[in-house]
Short mmCIF file of N, CA and C and ligand atoms in Angstrom, two decimals:
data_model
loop_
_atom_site.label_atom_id
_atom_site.label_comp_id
_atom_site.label_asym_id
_atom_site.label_seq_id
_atom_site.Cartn_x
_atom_site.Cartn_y
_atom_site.Cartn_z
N UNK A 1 23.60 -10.14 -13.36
CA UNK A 1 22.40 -9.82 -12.57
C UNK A 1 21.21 -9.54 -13.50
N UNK A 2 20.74 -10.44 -13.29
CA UNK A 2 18.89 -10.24 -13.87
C UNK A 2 18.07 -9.29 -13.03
N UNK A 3 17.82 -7.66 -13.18
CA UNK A 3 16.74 -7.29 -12.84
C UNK A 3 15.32 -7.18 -13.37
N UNK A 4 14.80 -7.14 -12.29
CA UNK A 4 13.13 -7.01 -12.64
C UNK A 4 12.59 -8.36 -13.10
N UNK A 5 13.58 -9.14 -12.79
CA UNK A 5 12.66 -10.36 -13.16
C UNK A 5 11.19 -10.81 -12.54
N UNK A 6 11.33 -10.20 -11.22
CA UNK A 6 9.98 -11.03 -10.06
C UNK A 6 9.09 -9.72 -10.59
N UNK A 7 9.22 -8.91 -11.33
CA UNK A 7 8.66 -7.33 -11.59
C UNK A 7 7.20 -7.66 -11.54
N UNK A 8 6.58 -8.82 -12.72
CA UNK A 8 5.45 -9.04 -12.80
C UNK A 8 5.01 -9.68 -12.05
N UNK A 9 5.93 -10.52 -11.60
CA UNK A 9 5.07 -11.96 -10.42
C UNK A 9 4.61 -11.01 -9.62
N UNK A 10 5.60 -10.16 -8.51
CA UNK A 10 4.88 -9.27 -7.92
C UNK A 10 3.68 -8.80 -8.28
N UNK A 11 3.85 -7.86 -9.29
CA UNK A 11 2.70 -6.62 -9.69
C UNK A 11 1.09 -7.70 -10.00
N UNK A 12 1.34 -8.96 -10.69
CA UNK A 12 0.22 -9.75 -10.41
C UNK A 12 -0.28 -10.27 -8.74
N UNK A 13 0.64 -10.77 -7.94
CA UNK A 13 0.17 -10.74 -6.70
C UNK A 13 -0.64 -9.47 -6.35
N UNK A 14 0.23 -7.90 -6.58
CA UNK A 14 -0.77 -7.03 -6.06
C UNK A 14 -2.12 -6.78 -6.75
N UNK A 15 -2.32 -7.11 -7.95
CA UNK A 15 -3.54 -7.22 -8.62
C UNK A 15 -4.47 -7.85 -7.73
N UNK A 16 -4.35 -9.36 -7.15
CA UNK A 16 -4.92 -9.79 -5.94
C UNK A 16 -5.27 -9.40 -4.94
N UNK A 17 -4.82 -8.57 -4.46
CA UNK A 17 -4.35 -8.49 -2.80
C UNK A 17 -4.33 -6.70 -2.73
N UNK A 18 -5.11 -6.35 -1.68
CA UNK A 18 -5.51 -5.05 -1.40
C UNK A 18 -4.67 -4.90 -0.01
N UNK A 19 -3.16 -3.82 -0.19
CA UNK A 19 -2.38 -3.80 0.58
C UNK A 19 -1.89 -4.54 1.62
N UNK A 20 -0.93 -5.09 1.11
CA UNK A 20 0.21 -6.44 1.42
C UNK A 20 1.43 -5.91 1.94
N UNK A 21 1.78 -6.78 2.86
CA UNK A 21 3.22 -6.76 3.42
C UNK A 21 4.33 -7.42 2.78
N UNK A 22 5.48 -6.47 2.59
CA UNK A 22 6.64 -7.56 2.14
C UNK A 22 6.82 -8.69 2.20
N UNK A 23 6.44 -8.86 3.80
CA UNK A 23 7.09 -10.55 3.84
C UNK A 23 5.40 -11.54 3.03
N UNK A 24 4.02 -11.10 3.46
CA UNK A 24 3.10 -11.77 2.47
C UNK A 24 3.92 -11.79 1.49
N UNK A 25 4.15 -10.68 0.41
CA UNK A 25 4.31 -11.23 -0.81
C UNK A 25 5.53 -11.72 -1.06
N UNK A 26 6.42 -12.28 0.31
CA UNK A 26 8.06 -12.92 -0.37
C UNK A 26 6.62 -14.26 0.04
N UNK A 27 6.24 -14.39 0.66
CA UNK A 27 5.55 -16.28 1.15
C UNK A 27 4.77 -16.20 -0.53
N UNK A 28 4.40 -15.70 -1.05
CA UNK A 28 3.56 -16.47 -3.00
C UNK A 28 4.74 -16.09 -3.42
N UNK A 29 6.07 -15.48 -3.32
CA UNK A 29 7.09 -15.70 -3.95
C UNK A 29 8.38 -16.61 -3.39
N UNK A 30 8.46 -17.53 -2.70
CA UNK A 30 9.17 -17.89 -2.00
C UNK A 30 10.58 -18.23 -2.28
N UNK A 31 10.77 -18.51 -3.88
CA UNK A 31 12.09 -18.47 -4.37
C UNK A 31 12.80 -17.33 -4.82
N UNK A 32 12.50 -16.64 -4.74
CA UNK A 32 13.36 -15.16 -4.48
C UNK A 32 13.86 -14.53 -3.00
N UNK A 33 14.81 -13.76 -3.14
CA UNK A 33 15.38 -13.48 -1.79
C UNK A 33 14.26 -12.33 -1.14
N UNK A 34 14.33 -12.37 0.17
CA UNK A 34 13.53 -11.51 0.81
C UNK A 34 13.90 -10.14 0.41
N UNK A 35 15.26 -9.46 0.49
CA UNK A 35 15.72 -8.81 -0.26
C UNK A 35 15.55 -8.10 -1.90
N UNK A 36 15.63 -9.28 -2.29
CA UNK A 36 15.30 -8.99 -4.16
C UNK A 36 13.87 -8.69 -4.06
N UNK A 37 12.52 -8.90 -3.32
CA UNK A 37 11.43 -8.33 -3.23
C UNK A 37 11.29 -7.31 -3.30
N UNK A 38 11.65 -7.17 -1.66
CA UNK A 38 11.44 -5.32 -1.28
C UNK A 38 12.78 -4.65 -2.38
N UNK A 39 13.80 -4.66 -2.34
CA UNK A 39 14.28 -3.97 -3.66
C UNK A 39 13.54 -3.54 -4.80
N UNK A 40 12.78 -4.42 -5.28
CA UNK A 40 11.90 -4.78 -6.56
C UNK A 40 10.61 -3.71 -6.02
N UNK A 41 9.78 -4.29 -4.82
CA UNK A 41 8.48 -3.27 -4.96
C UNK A 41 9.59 -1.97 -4.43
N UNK A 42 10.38 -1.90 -3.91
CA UNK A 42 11.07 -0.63 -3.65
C UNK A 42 10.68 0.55 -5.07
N UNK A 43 11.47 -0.48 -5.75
CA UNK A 43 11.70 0.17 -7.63
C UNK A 43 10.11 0.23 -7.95
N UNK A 44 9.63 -0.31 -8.22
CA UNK A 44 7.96 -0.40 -8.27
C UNK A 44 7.65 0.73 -7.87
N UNK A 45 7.51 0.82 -6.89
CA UNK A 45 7.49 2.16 -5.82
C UNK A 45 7.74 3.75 -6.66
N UNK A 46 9.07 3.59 -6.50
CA UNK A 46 9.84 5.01 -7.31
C UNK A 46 9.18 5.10 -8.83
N UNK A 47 8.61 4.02 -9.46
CA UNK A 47 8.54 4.10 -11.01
C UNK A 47 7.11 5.01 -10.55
N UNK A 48 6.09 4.61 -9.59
CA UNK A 48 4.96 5.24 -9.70
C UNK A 48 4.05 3.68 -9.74
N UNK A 49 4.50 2.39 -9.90
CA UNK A 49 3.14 1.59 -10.10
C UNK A 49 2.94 0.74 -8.99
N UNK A 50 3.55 0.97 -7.98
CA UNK A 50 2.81 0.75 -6.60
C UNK A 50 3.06 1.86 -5.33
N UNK A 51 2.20 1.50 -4.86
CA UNK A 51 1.83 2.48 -3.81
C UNK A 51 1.76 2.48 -2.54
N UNK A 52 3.01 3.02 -1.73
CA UNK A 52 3.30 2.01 -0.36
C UNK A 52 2.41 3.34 0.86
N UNK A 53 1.60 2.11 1.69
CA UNK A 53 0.73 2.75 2.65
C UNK A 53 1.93 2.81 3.82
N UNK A 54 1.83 3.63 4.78
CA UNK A 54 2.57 4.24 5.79
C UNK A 54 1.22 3.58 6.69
N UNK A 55 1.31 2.49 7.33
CA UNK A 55 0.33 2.35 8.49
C UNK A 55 0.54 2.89 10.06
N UNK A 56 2.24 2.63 9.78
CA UNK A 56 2.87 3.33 11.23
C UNK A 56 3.93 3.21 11.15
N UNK A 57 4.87 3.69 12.28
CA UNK A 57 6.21 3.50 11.98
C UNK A 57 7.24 1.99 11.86
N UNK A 58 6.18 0.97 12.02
CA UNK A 58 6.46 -0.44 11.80
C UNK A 58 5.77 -0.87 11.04
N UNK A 59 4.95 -0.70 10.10
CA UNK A 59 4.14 -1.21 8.90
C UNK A 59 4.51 -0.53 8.14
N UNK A 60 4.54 -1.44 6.86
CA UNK A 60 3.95 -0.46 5.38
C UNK A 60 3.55 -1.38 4.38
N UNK A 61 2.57 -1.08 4.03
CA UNK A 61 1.89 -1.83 3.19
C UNK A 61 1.63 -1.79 1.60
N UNK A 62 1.74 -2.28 0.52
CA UNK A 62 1.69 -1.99 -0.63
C UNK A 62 0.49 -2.23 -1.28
N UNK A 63 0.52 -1.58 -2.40
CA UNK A 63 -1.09 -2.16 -3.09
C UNK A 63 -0.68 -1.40 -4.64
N UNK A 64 -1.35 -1.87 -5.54
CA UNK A 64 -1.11 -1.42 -6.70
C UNK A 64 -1.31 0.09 -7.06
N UNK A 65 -0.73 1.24 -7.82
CA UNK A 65 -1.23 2.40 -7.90
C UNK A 65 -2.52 2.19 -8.69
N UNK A 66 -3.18 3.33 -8.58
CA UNK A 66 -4.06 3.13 -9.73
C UNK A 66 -4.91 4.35 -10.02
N UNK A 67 -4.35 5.24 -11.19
CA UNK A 67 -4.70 6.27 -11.21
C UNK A 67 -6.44 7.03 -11.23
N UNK A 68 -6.83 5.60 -11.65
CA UNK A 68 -8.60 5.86 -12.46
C UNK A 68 -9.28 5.63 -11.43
N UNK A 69 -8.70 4.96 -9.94
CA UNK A 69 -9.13 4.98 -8.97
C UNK A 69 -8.82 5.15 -7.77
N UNK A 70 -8.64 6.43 -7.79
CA UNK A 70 -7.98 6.55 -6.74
C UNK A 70 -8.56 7.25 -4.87
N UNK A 71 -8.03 5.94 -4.61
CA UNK A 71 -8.86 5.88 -3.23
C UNK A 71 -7.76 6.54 -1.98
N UNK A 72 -8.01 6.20 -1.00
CA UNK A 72 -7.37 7.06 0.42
C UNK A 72 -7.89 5.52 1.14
N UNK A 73 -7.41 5.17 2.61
CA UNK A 73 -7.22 4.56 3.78
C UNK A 73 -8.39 5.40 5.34
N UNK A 74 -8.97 4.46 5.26
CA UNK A 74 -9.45 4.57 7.04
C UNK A 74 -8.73 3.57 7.81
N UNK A 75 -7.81 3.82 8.88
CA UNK A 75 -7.25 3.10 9.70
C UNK A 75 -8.44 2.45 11.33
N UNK A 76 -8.78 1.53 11.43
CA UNK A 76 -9.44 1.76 12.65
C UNK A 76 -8.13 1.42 13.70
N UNK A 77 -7.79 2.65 14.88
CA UNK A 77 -6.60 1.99 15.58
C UNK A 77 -7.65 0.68 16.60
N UNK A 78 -8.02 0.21 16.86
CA UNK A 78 -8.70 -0.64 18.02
C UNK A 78 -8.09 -1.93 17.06
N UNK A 79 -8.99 -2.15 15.82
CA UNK A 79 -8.74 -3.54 15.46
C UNK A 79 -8.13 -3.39 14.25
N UNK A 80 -7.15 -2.33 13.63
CA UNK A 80 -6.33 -2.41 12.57
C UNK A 80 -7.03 -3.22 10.97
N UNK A 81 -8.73 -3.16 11.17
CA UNK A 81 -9.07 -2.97 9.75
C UNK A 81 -8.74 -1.59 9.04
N UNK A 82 -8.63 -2.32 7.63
CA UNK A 82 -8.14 -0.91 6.77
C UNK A 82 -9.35 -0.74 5.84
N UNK A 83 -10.15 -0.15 5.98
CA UNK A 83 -10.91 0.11 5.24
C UNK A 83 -10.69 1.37 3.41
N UNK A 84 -11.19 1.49 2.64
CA UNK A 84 -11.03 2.19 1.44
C UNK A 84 -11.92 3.31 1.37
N UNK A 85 -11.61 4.27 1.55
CA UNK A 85 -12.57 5.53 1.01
C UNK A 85 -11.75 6.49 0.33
N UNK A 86 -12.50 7.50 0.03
CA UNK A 86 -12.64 8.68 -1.05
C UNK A 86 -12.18 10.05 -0.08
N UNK A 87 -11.49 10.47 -0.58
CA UNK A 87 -10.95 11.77 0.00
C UNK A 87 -10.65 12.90 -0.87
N UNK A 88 -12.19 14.03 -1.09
CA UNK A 88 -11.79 15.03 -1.96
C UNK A 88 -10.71 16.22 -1.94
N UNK A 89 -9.83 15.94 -2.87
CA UNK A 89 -8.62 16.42 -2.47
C UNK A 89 -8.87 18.18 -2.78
N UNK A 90 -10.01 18.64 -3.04
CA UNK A 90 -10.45 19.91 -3.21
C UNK A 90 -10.88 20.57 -1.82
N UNK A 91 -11.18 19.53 -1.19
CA UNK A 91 -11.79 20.12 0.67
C UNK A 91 -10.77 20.14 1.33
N UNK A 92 -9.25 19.70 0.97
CA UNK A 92 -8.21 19.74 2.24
C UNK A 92 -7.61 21.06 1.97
N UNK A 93 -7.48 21.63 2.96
CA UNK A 93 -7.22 23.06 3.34
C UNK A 93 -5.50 22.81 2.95
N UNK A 94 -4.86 23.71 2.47
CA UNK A 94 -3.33 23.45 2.43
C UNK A 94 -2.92 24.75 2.07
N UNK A 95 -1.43 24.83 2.54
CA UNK A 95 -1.00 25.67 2.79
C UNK A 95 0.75 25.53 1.56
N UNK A 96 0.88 25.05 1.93
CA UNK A 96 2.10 25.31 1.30
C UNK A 96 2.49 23.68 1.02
N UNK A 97 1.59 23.19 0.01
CA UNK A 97 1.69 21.64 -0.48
C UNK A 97 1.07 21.51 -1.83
N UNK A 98 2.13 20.90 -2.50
CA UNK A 98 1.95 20.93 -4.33
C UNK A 98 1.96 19.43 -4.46
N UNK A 99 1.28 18.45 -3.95
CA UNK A 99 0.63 17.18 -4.25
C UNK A 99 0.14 16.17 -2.73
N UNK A 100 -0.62 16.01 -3.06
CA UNK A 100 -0.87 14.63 -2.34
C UNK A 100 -0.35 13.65 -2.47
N UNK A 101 -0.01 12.86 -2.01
CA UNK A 101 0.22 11.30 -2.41
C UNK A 101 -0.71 10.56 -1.92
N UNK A 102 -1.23 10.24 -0.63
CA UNK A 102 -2.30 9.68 -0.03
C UNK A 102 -2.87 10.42 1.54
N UNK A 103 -3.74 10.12 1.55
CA UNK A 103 -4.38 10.23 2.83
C UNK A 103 -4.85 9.11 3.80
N UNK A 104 -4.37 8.86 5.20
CA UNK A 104 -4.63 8.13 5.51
C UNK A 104 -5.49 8.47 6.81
N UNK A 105 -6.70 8.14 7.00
CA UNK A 105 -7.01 8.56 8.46
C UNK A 105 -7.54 7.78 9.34
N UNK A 106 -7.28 7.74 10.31
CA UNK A 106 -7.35 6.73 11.81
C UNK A 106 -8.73 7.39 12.21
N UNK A 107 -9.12 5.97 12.98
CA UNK A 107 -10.22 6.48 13.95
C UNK A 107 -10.81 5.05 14.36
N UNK A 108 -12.14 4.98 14.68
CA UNK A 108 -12.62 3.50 15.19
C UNK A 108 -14.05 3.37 14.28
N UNK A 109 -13.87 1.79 13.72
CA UNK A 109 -14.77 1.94 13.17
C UNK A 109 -16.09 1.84 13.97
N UNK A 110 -17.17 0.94 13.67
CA UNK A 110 -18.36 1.29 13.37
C UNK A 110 -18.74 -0.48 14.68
N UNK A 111 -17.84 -1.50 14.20
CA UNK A 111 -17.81 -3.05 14.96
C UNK A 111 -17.47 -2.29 16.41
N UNK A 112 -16.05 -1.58 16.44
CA UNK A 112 -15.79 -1.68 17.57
C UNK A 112 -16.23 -0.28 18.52
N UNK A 113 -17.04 0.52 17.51
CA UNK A 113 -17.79 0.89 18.74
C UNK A 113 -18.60 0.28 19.37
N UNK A 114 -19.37 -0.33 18.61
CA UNK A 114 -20.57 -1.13 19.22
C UNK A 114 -20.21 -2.34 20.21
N UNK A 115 -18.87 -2.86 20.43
CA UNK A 115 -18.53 -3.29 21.31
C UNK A 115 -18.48 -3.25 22.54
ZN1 LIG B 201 -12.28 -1.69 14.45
ZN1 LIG B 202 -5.86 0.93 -1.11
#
């Protein structure tokens, strides 16, 4: 067993691509098992160099970590754009929590109000 072989193909796809679904990135990898992917960004995952978004309890989306920039998620629920913003992690009130990992927050954007 060869691991980590797709390690980079992956991690270059996510260089591209601003939070991707498993199966997107098995279709630019198509000769690897659907399996050996998600295993792979699984491991990715745990090492710290990608960063899986929780969109809902049927999504999750990946995107590269990236410490020097590190952004947070606006969800719009109406039309499921994901927009990128800034979330000062000094204004969230907490109580009994020793890290963030991400923030994600829902709401509607700005198109579909005006709809
Ligand atoms: Zn919207
Ligand atoms: Zn992102």
């Amino acid at each position: 067993m060869r691991h980590g072989i797709y390690e980079n193909r992956i991690l270059s796809v996510l260089k591209k691509e601003h939070l991707i679904s498993i199966s997107s990135i098995h279709k630019k990898i198509p000769e690897a098992d659907f399996s050996t992917i998600f295993r792979t960004v699984d491991r990715l995952s745990t090492r710290g160099l990608v960063r899986a978004v929780h969109v809902n309890k049927d999504m999750v989306l990946y995107e590269l970590s990236d410490e020097h920039n590190l952004h947070d998620h606006f969800l719009c629920v109406d039309c499921g754009n994901i927009e990128t913003i800034v979330v000062t992690r000094n204004n969230i009130q907490t109580r009994n929590v020793g890290g963030i990992v991400d923030v994600l927050v829902r709401g509607h954007c700005l198109e579909c109000i005006r709809k």
